[in-house]
Tab-separated table of C-alpha atoms in Angstrom:
chain	number	residue	atom	x	y	z
Q	2	MET	CA	-0.039	0.002	0.030
Q	3	THR	CA	1.370	3.542	-0.955
Q	4	ARG	CA	1.649	6.310	1.648
Q	5	LEU	CA	-1.314	8.041	0.142
Q	6	GLU	CA	-3.395	4.910	0.164
Q	7	GLN	CA	-2.756	4.444	3.839
Q	8	GLN	CA	-3.704	8.288	4.512
Q	9	ILE	CA	-6.833	7.826	2.597
Q	10	ASN	CA	-7.703	4.491	4.376
Q	11	PHE	CA	-7.502	6.337	7.785
Q	12	ILE	CA	-9.604	9.379	6.330
Q	13	LEU	CA	-12.252	6.976	5.281
Q	14	GLU	CA	-12.147	4.970	8.642
Q	15	VAL	CA	-12.488	8.312	10.742
Q	16	ASP	CA	-15.749	9.040	8.829
Q	17	LYS	CA	-17.239	6.852	11.652
Q	18	LEU	CA	-16.732	9.783	13.915
Q	19	LYS	CA	-19.911	11.240	12.374
Q	20	GLY	CA	-21.929	8.146	13.769
Q	21	ILE	CA	-20.888	8.757	17.422
Q	22	VAL	CA	-23.665	10.369	19.123
Q	23	ARG	CA	-22.849	12.667	22.270
Q	24	GLN	CA	-25.231	13.211	25.088
Q	25	ASN	CA	-25.659	17.029	24.425
Q	26	TYR	CA	-28.208	18.550	21.895
Q	27	LEU	CA	-27.496	21.260	19.358
Q	28	THR	CA	-28.517	24.756	20.447
Q	29	ASP	CA	-31.967	24.366	18.875
Q	30	GLY	CA	-32.546	21.044	20.624
Q	31	SER	CA	-33.461	19.221	17.443
Q	32	ARG	CA	-31.056	16.447	17.806
Q	33	LYS	CA	-28.042	15.281	19.756
Q	34	GLU	CA	-24.573	16.309	18.494
Q	35	ASP	CA	-22.267	13.838	16.722
Q	36	ASP	CA	-18.446	13.736	17.564
Q	37	ALA	CA	-17.340	15.414	14.254
Q	38	ASP	CA	-19.650	18.244	14.689
Q	39	HIS	CA	-18.381	18.830	18.187
Q	40	SER	CA	-14.753	18.555	16.949
Q	41	TRP	CA	-15.469	20.958	14.124
Q	42	HIS	CA	-16.861	23.461	16.801
Q	43	LEU	CA	-13.807	23.026	18.892
Q	44	ALA	CA	-11.538	23.741	16.207
Q	45	LEU	CA	-13.246	26.875	15.206
Q	46	MET	CA	-13.437	28.072	18.846
Q	47	CYS	CA	-9.685	27.490	18.966
Q	48	ALA	CA	-9.218	29.812	16.002
Q	49	LEU	CA	-11.374	32.427	17.550
Q	50	LEU	CA	-10.530	32.212	21.320
Q	51	SER	CA	-6.858	31.449	21.454
Q	52	GLU	CA	-6.218	35.002	22.895
Q	53	TYR	CA	-7.641	33.898	26.237
Q	54	ALA	CA	-5.436	31.069	26.799
Q	55	ASN	CA	-3.621	31.336	30.151
Q	56	GLU	CA	-0.119	30.614	28.472
Q	57	LYS	CA	0.650	31.326	24.917
Q	58	ILE	CA	-0.366	28.439	22.609
Q	59	ASP	CA	0.578	27.034	19.266
Q	60	VAL	CA	-2.939	27.311	17.572
Q	61	LEU	CA	-2.223	24.900	14.734
Q	62	LYS	CA	-1.244	22.224	17.166
Q	63	THR	CA	-4.276	22.863	19.395
Q	64	MET	CA	-6.460	22.779	16.435
Q	65	THR	CA	-5.021	19.487	15.194
Q	66	MET	CA	-5.421	18.115	18.625
Q	67	VAL	CA	-9.086	18.770	19.028
Q	68	LEU	CA	-9.670	17.606	15.410
Q	69	ILE	CA	-8.480	14.152	16.559
Q	70	HIS	CA	-9.166	14.137	20.359
Q	71	ASP	CA	-12.235	11.859	20.113
Q	72	ILE	CA	-11.274	9.622	17.253
Q	73	ILE	CA	-10.792	6.879	19.753
Q	74	GLU	CA	-14.512	6.882	20.497
Q	75	ILE	CA	-15.100	5.196	17.052
Q	76	ASP	CA	-14.083	1.951	18.874
Q	77	ALA	CA	-14.564	3.104	22.652
Q	78	GLY	CA	-17.827	4.907	22.222
Q	79	ASP	CA	-18.986	8.176	23.911
Q	80	THR	CA	-18.766	8.014	27.720
Q	81	TYR	CA	-21.134	10.352	29.262
Q	82	ALA	CA	-19.316	12.708	31.649
Q	83	TYR	CA	-21.783	12.048	34.335
Q	84	ASP	CA	-22.032	8.219	34.080
Q	85	THR	CA	-19.549	6.866	36.784
Q	86	GLN	CA	-19.663	3.191	36.055
Q	87	ALA	CA	-18.893	3.589	32.430
Q	88	ASN	CA	-15.843	6.132	33.276
Q	89	GLU	CA	-14.174	3.153	35.065
Q	90	SER	CA	-13.506	1.223	32.072
Q	91	LYS	CA	-12.920	4.365	29.797
Q	92	SER	CA	-9.354	4.619	29.964
Q	93	GLN	CA	-8.642	0.970	28.853
Q	94	ARG	CA	-11.047	1.137	26.089
Q	95	GLU	CA	-9.790	4.200	24.655
Q	96	LEU	CA	-6.096	3.081	24.658
Q	97	ALA	CA	-7.008	-0.081	22.792
Q	98	ALA	CA	-8.688	2.225	20.189
Q	99	ALA	CA	-5.771	4.423	19.833
Q	100	ASP	CA	-3.623	1.502	19.315
Q	101	ARG	CA	-5.701	0.327	16.300
Q	102	ILE	CA	-6.985	3.587	14.675
Q	103	PHE	CA	-3.733	5.816	14.504
Q	104	LEU	CA	-1.734	2.837	13.155
Q	105	LEU	CA	-3.821	3.005	9.846
Q	106	LEU	CA	-1.496	6.080	9.106
Q	107	PRO	CA	2.076	5.992	7.690
Q	108	GLN	CA	4.475	5.614	10.655
Q	109	ASP	CA	5.496	9.176	10.983
Q	110	GLN	CA	2.014	10.529	10.977
Q	111	ALA	CA	0.636	7.541	13.359
Q	112	GLU	CA	3.305	8.461	15.701
Q	113	GLU	CA	2.774	12.106	15.452
Q	114	MET	CA	-1.132	11.969	15.962
Q	115	ARG	CA	-0.704	9.378	18.831
Q	116	LYS	CA	1.678	11.676	20.598
Q	117	LEU	CA	-0.879	14.479	20.094
Q	118	TRP	CA	-3.821	12.381	21.531
Q	119	ASP	CA	-1.464	11.204	24.513
Q	120	GLU	CA	-0.674	14.881	25.151
Q	121	PHE	CA	-4.344	15.828	25.251
Q	122	GLU	CA	-5.063	12.969	27.681
Q	123	GLU	CA	-2.140	13.793	29.839
Q	124	GLY	CA	-3.521	17.375	30.017
Q	125	VAL	CA	-0.075	19.083	31.104
Q	126	THR	CA	1.020	21.372	28.244
Q	127	ALA	CA	-0.419	24.684	27.586
Q	128	GLU	CA	-2.151	23.311	24.341
Q	129	ALA	CA	-3.729	20.353	26.024
Q	130	LYS	CA	-5.019	22.465	28.904
Q	131	PHE	CA	-6.588	24.919	26.445
Q	132	ALA	CA	-7.930	22.096	24.583
Q	133	ALA	CA	-9.563	20.587	27.661
Q	134	THR	CA	-11.126	24.104	28.465
Q	135	LEU	CA	-12.667	24.198	25.009
Q	136	ASP	CA	-13.925	20.653	25.348
Q	137	ARG	CA	-15.677	21.695	28.580
Q	138	LEU	CA	-16.840	24.947	27.481
Q	139	GLN	CA	-18.572	23.958	24.157
Q	140	PRO	CA	-21.020	21.397	25.381
Q	141	PHE	CA	-21.752	23.702	28.170
Q	142	LEU	CA	-22.750	26.563	25.935
Q	143	LEU	CA	-24.897	24.160	23.974
Q	144	ASN	CA	-26.584	22.685	27.054
Q	145	ALA	CA	-27.233	26.090	28.271
Q	146	ALA	CA	-28.623	27.308	24.744
Q	147	SER	CA	-30.995	24.459	24.500
Q	148	GLY	CA	-32.758	25.186	27.903
Q	149	GLY	CA	-30.569	22.487	29.710
Q	150	LYS	CA	-32.335	19.709	27.739
Q	151	SER	CA	-29.601	17.064	28.450
Q	152	TRP	CA	-29.071	18.135	31.969
Q	153	ARG	CA	-32.828	17.854	32.662
Q	154	GLU	CA	-32.877	14.334	31.072
Q	155	HIS	CA	-30.182	13.141	33.414
Q	156	GLY	CA	-30.909	15.076	36.372
Q	157	VAL	CA	-27.569	16.811	36.428
Q	158	THR	CA	-26.884	18.998	39.334
Q	159	PHE	CA	-24.869	22.241	39.751
Q	160	SER	CA	-22.033	20.462	41.762
Q	161	GLN	CA	-21.504	17.736	39.208
Q	162	VAL	CA	-20.944	20.471	36.382
Q	163	MET	CA	-18.526	22.074	38.839
Q	164	LYS	CA	-16.591	18.837	39.364
Q	165	ARG	CA	-16.564	18.138	35.505
Q	166	ASN	CA	-15.041	21.657	35.192
Q	167	GLU	CA	-12.264	21.324	37.685
Q	168	VAL	CA	-9.746	21.596	34.822
Q	169	THR	CA	-11.498	24.450	32.884
Q	170	PRO	CA	-9.506	27.191	34.593
Q	171	TYR	CA	-6.047	25.705	33.826
Q	172	GLY	CA	-6.418	26.344	30.141
Q	173	SER	CA	-8.300	29.851	30.342
Q	174	GLU	CA	-9.088	31.812	33.575
Q	175	THR	CA	-11.118	34.312	31.406
Q	176	LEU	CA	-13.163	31.662	29.674
Q	177	TRP	CA	-13.754	29.974	33.067
Q	178	GLN	CA	-15.020	33.289	34.627
Q	179	TYR	CA	-17.455	33.612	31.853
Q	180	GLN	CA	-18.607	29.962	32.133
Q	181	TYR	CA	-18.907	30.131	36.027
Q	182	ALA	CA	-21.119	33.314	35.853
Q	183	SER	CA	-23.392	31.536	33.147
Q	184	MET	CA	-23.346	28.308	35.196
Q	185	LYS	CA	-24.858	30.125	38.217
Q	186	LYS	CA	-27.380	31.707	35.927
Q	187	GLN	CA	-28.397	28.229	34.671
Q	188	ALA	CA	-28.822	27.108	38.154
Q	189	GLU	CA	-30.919	30.056	39.024
Q	190	ILE	CA	-33.398	29.520	36.161
Q	191	GLY	CA	-33.650	25.878	37.004
Q	192	ASN	CA	-31.846	24.224	34.030
Q	193	LEU	CA	-29.298	22.663	36.511
Q	194	ILE	CA	-30.343	21.375	39.837
Q	195	ASP	CA	-29.074	23.398	42.564
Q	196	GLU	CA	-29.009	21.395	45.770
E	3	MET	CA	-21.584	43.673	24.463
E	4	THR	CA	-18.182	42.612	25.374
E	5	ARG	CA	-15.718	41.203	22.830
E	6	LEU	CA	-16.061	37.619	24.204
E	7	GLU	CA	-19.892	38.045	24.448
E	8	GLN	CA	-19.628	38.777	20.496
E	9	GLN	CA	-17.414	35.718	20.078
E	10	ILE	CA	-19.769	33.645	21.908
E	11	ASN	CA	-22.690	34.871	20.014
E	12	PHE	CA	-20.930	33.715	16.696
E	13	ILE	CA	-20.054	30.429	18.086
E	14	LEU	CA	-23.546	29.724	19.007
E	15	GLU	CA	-24.951	31.041	15.770
E	16	VAL	CA	-22.686	28.766	13.607
E	17	ASP	CA	-23.927	25.797	15.470
E	18	LYS	CA	-26.613	25.988	12.875
E	19	LEU	CA	-24.040	24.413	10.309
E	20	LYS	CA	-24.814	21.106	11.897
E	21	GLY	CA	-28.366	21.276	10.788
E	22	ILE	CA	-27.361	21.891	6.814
E	23	VAL	CA	-27.604	18.720	5.221
E	24	ARG	CA	-25.469	18.013	2.065
E	25	GLN	CA	-26.241	15.543	-0.647
E	26	ASN	CA	-23.585	13.198	-0.136
E	27	TYR	CA	-23.992	10.157	2.268
E	28	LEU	CA	-21.560	8.955	5.103
E	29	THR	CA	-19.139	6.164	3.862
E	30	ASP	CA	-21.640	3.522	5.364
E	31	GLY	CA	-24.616	5.020	3.500
E	32	SER	CA	-26.594	5.392	6.786
E	33	ARG	CA	-27.445	9.159	6.341
E	34	LYS	CA	-26.423	12.266	4.611
E	35	GLU	CA	-23.711	14.326	5.905
E	36	ASP	CA	-24.025	17.760	7.525
E	37	ASP	CA	-21.852	20.727	6.810
E	38	ALA	CA	-19.990	20.645	10.208
E	39	ASP	CA	-19.120	16.864	9.684
E	40	HIS	CA	-17.779	17.762	6.207
E	41	SER	CA	-15.829	20.789	7.443
E	42	TRP	CA	-14.214	18.781	10.276
E	43	HIS	CA	-13.326	16.118	7.696
E	44	LEU	CA	-11.620	18.898	5.386
E	45	ALA	CA	-9.548	20.261	8.308
E	46	LEU	CA	-8.243	16.916	9.205
E	47	MET	CA	-7.385	16.021	5.564
E	48	CYS	CA	-5.681	19.463	5.464
E	49	ALA	CA	-3.446	18.222	8.611
E	50	LEU	CA	-2.689	15.048	7.084
E	51	LEU	CA	-2.448	15.664	3.237
E	52	SER	CA	-0.642	19.124	3.064
E	53	GLU	CA	2.543	17.465	1.747
E	54	TYR	CA	0.714	17.024	-1.695
E	55	ALA	CA	-0.032	20.717	-2.300
E	56	ASN	CA	1.425	21.912	-5.536
E	57	GLU	CA	2.686	24.907	-3.697
E	58	LYS	CA	3.819	25.192	-0.083
E	59	ILE	CA	0.796	26.180	1.939
E	60	ASP	CA	0.152	27.750	5.369
E	61	VAL	CA	-1.543	24.877	6.966
E	62	LEU	CA	-3.051	26.797	9.946
E	63	LYS	CA	-4.495	29.449	7.377
E	64	THR	CA	-5.880	26.615	5.126
E	65	MET	CA	-7.393	24.708	8.125
E	66	THR	CA	-9.176	27.882	9.353
E	67	MET	CA	-10.370	28.594	5.782
E	68	VAL	CA	-11.981	25.047	5.419
E	69	LEU	CA	-13.555	25.312	8.992
E	70	ILE	CA	-15.548	28.377	7.824
E	71	HIS	CA	-15.873	27.993	4.010
E	72	ASP	CA	-19.431	26.657	4.367
E	73	ILE	CA	-20.821	28.896	7.233
E	74	ILE	CA	-22.528	31.126	4.786
E	75	GLU	CA	-24.807	28.107	3.814
E	76	ILE	CA	-26.564	28.658	7.232
E	77	ASP	CA	-28.593	31.356	5.465
E	78	ALA	CA	-27.949	30.277	1.821
E	79	GLY	CA	-28.363	26.617	2.066
E	80	ASP	CA	-26.427	23.771	0.426
E	81	THR	CA	-26.367	24.122	-3.391
E	82	TYR	CA	-26.091	20.616	-4.881
E	83	ALA	CA	-23.084	20.797	-7.221
E	84	TYR	CA	-25.154	19.232	-10.115
E	85	ASP	CA	-28.036	21.605	-9.727
E	86	THR	CA	-27.693	24.177	-12.685
E	87	GLN	CA	-30.618	26.335	-11.836
E	88	ALA	CA	-29.839	26.764	-7.951
E	89	ASN	CA	-26.107	27.581	-8.906
E	90	GLU	CA	-27.362	30.695	-10.764
E	91	SER	CA	-28.670	32.600	-7.788
E	92	LYS	CA	-25.886	30.938	-5.392
E	93	SER	CA	-23.231	33.723	-5.512
E	94	GLN	CA	-25.926	36.446	-4.509
E	95	ARG	CA	-27.489	34.378	-1.768
E	96	GLU	CA	-23.940	33.510	-0.224
E	97	LEU	CA	-22.578	37.105	-0.383
E	98	ALA	CA	-25.740	38.457	1.701
E	99	ALA	CA	-25.009	35.493	4.287
E	100	ALA	CA	-21.447	36.432	4.541
E	101	ASP	CA	-22.542	40.085	5.309
E	102	ARG	CA	-24.766	38.990	8.115
E	103	ILE	CA	-22.931	36.154	9.773
E	104	PHE	CA	-19.315	37.165	9.918
E	105	LEU	CA	-20.268	40.786	11.327
E	106	LEU	CA	-21.415	38.988	14.563
E	107	LEU	CA	-17.699	38.735	15.495
E	108	PRO	CA	-15.819	41.659	16.802
E	109	GLN	CA	-14.558	43.844	13.852
E	110	ASP	CA	-10.995	42.534	13.661
E	111	GLN	CA	-12.042	38.896	13.542
E	112	ALA	CA	-15.082	39.746	11.399
E	113	GLU	CA	-12.734	41.243	8.725
E	114	GLU	CA	-10.147	38.442	9.179
E	115	MET	CA	-12.794	35.607	8.621
E	116	ARG	CA	-14.391	37.461	5.738
E	117	LYS	CA	-11.263	38.128	4.067
E	118	LEU	CA	-10.415	34.246	4.328
E	119	TRP	CA	-13.757	33.303	3.045
E	120	ASP	CA	-13.340	35.859	0.061
E	121	GLU	CA	-9.912	34.274	-0.572
E	122	PHE	CA	-11.702	30.692	-0.708
E	123	GLU	CA	-14.195	31.877	-3.139
E	124	GLU	CA	-11.607	33.638	-5.377
E	125	GLY	CA	-9.533	30.393	-5.536
E	126	VAL	CA	-6.254	32.325	-6.463
E	127	THR	CA	-3.693	31.650	-3.641
E	128	ALA	CA	-2.247	28.394	-2.937
E	129	GLU	CA	-4.204	27.942	0.315
E	130	ALA	CA	-7.467	28.621	-1.470
E	131	LYS	CA	-6.660	26.201	-4.354
E	132	PHE	CA	-5.721	23.437	-1.847
E	133	ALA	CA	-8.884	23.948	0.103
E	134	ALA	CA	-10.784	23.604	-3.145
E	135	THR	CA	-8.982	20.349	-4.024
E	136	LEU	CA	-10.101	18.979	-0.644
E	137	ASP	CA	-13.572	20.261	-0.896
E	138	ARG	CA	-13.844	18.137	-4.055
E	139	LEU	CA	-11.933	15.103	-3.112
E	140	GLN	CA	-13.697	14.661	0.215
E	141	PRO	CA	-17.357	14.172	-1.055
E	142	PHE	CA	-15.871	12.085	-3.877
E	143	LEU	CA	-14.203	9.520	-1.506
E	144	LEU	CA	-17.470	9.291	0.491
E	145	ASN	CA	-19.548	8.872	-2.462
E	146	ALA	CA	-17.183	6.047	-3.800
E	147	ALA	CA	-17.219	4.450	-0.494
E	148	SER	CA	-20.942	4.379	-0.312
E	149	GLY	CA	-21.262	2.693	-3.655
E	150	GLY	CA	-22.256	5.844	-5.371
E	151	LYS	CA	-25.306	6.225	-3.525
E	152	SER	CA	-25.954	9.859	-4.041
E	153	TRP	CA	-24.629	9.676	-7.747
E	154	ARG	CA	-27.149	7.084	-8.488
E	155	GLU	CA	-30.019	9.095	-6.767
E	156	HIS	CA	-29.119	11.996	-9.246
E	157	GLY	CA	-28.070	10.122	-12.141
E	158	VAL	CA	-24.648	11.845	-12.099
E	159	THR	CA	-22.410	11.072	-15.175
E	160	PHE	CA	-18.528	10.701	-15.325
E	161	SER	CA	-18.238	13.850	-17.420
E	162	GLN	CA	-20.321	15.919	-14.829
E	163	VAL	CA	-17.797	14.796	-12.081
E	164	MET	CA	-14.975	15.756	-14.507
E	165	LYS	CA	-16.381	19.285	-15.068
E	166	ARG	CA	-17.034	19.683	-11.188
E	167	ASN	CA	-13.312	18.760	-10.647
E	168	GLU	CA	-11.791	21.084	-13.110
E	169	VAL	CA	-10.067	23.009	-10.234
E	170	THR	CA	-9.074	19.937	-8.380
E	171	PRO	CA	-5.636	19.631	-9.973
E	172	TYR	CA	-4.853	23.307	-9.212
E	173	GLY	CA	-4.394	22.564	-5.551
E	174	SER	CA	-2.639	19.152	-5.883
E	175	GLU	CA	-1.700	17.284	-9.010
E	176	THR	CA	-0.919	14.169	-6.928
E	177	LEU	CA	-4.290	14.143	-5.192
E	178	TRP	CA	-5.988	14.755	-8.540
E	179	GLN	CA	-4.075	11.775	-10.284
E	180	TYR	CA	-5.375	9.513	-7.443
E	181	GLN	CA	-8.866	10.777	-7.719
E	182	TYR	CA	-9.129	10.551	-11.436
E	183	ALA	CA	-7.829	6.828	-11.300
E	184	SER	CA	-10.615	6.234	-8.811
E	185	MET	CA	-13.138	8.105	-10.841
E	186	LYS	CA	-12.519	5.885	-13.860
E	187	LYS	CA	-13.046	2.849	-11.684
E	188	GLN	CA	-16.143	4.285	-10.351
E	189	ALA	CA	-17.449	4.510	-14.033
E	190	GLU	CA	-16.252	1.002	-14.896
E	191	ILE	CA	-18.196	-0.525	-11.877
E	192	GLY	CA	-21.313	1.525	-12.868
E	193	ASN	CA	-21.369	3.851	-9.754
E	194	LEU	CA	-21.105	6.763	-12.177
E	195	ILE	CA	-22.808	6.751	-15.583
E	196	ASP	CA	-20.249	6.566	-18.439
E	197	GLU	CA	-21.943	7.949	-21.575
């Protein structure tokens, strides 16, 4: 197989990301979002909001990271952030998926993409921290815009969202301040349960 | 309204891109693709295939270009490439959409994104030519993978696809050679009508 054929095989395989349905709805509540929709949104947010990163980030690297960050869900599935049981086996399922999917690429790109995904998962670099901030902020914005549709379906509480967002300030204090103010409003109007 | 509020308004508005349905199916034929899915796929292809661009490209610029290239379809709708009548009014509808949507952003980003979209539409720079190549190759790959499902539904011919792909070689001779060989195969096996 030529280098280009390997790349095309990977590109066709990851088309399956469009079939992985997330828990949150689109802003208009019409349907749940798919993982490719979500990844597109994060990449665009990265292009527009990088000025708010706590540390200077490499925008191209961060955009590429968010484009591939959920590819492992093709095999591992989407694990709902507030499902405790599923989150216990998540890491193992996702590592097996990364081993299979990235290796469809030519070796140099397989290593590059795997390194980027590992970096995202570790959450230590400026790029990984900002990517995680966007990955929390985007579904929050959609949930709030849809009147908390997915939160209501799952009975999600303010303190659960707080816990889920522990990492959000590490990537951007400014975006976290915005989100925190908006979260309090969501609890006030009853979209989030405030115990 | 603060700068960040303007940016968030734009980010929420463009969520509608996920509701714009294209003519081509996903590789598994299960449903038609939405514009955000498509834009995600192009951005990832850009990260992986930029080595094949005829001229050296700025990858970050090209990725941002493909992330926003279809945003005008939120107002203007998706115009099927092989619908002659709809293509006559396309340009006017898309210009009005660009005037509305990009202006939701703070002025500097509104200008930057509008300039990038104009550049894509003009198709003159190395980045715009490569973006156009990806924008033709991606639905071709999906159509071929789905057994020509959308081509069959519309009775699309080999020569129509040739005409649609006049610009493809300008961005990448290598990707065009690959696609042309694959197109001939698609005609041979009857997925495309060969007059």
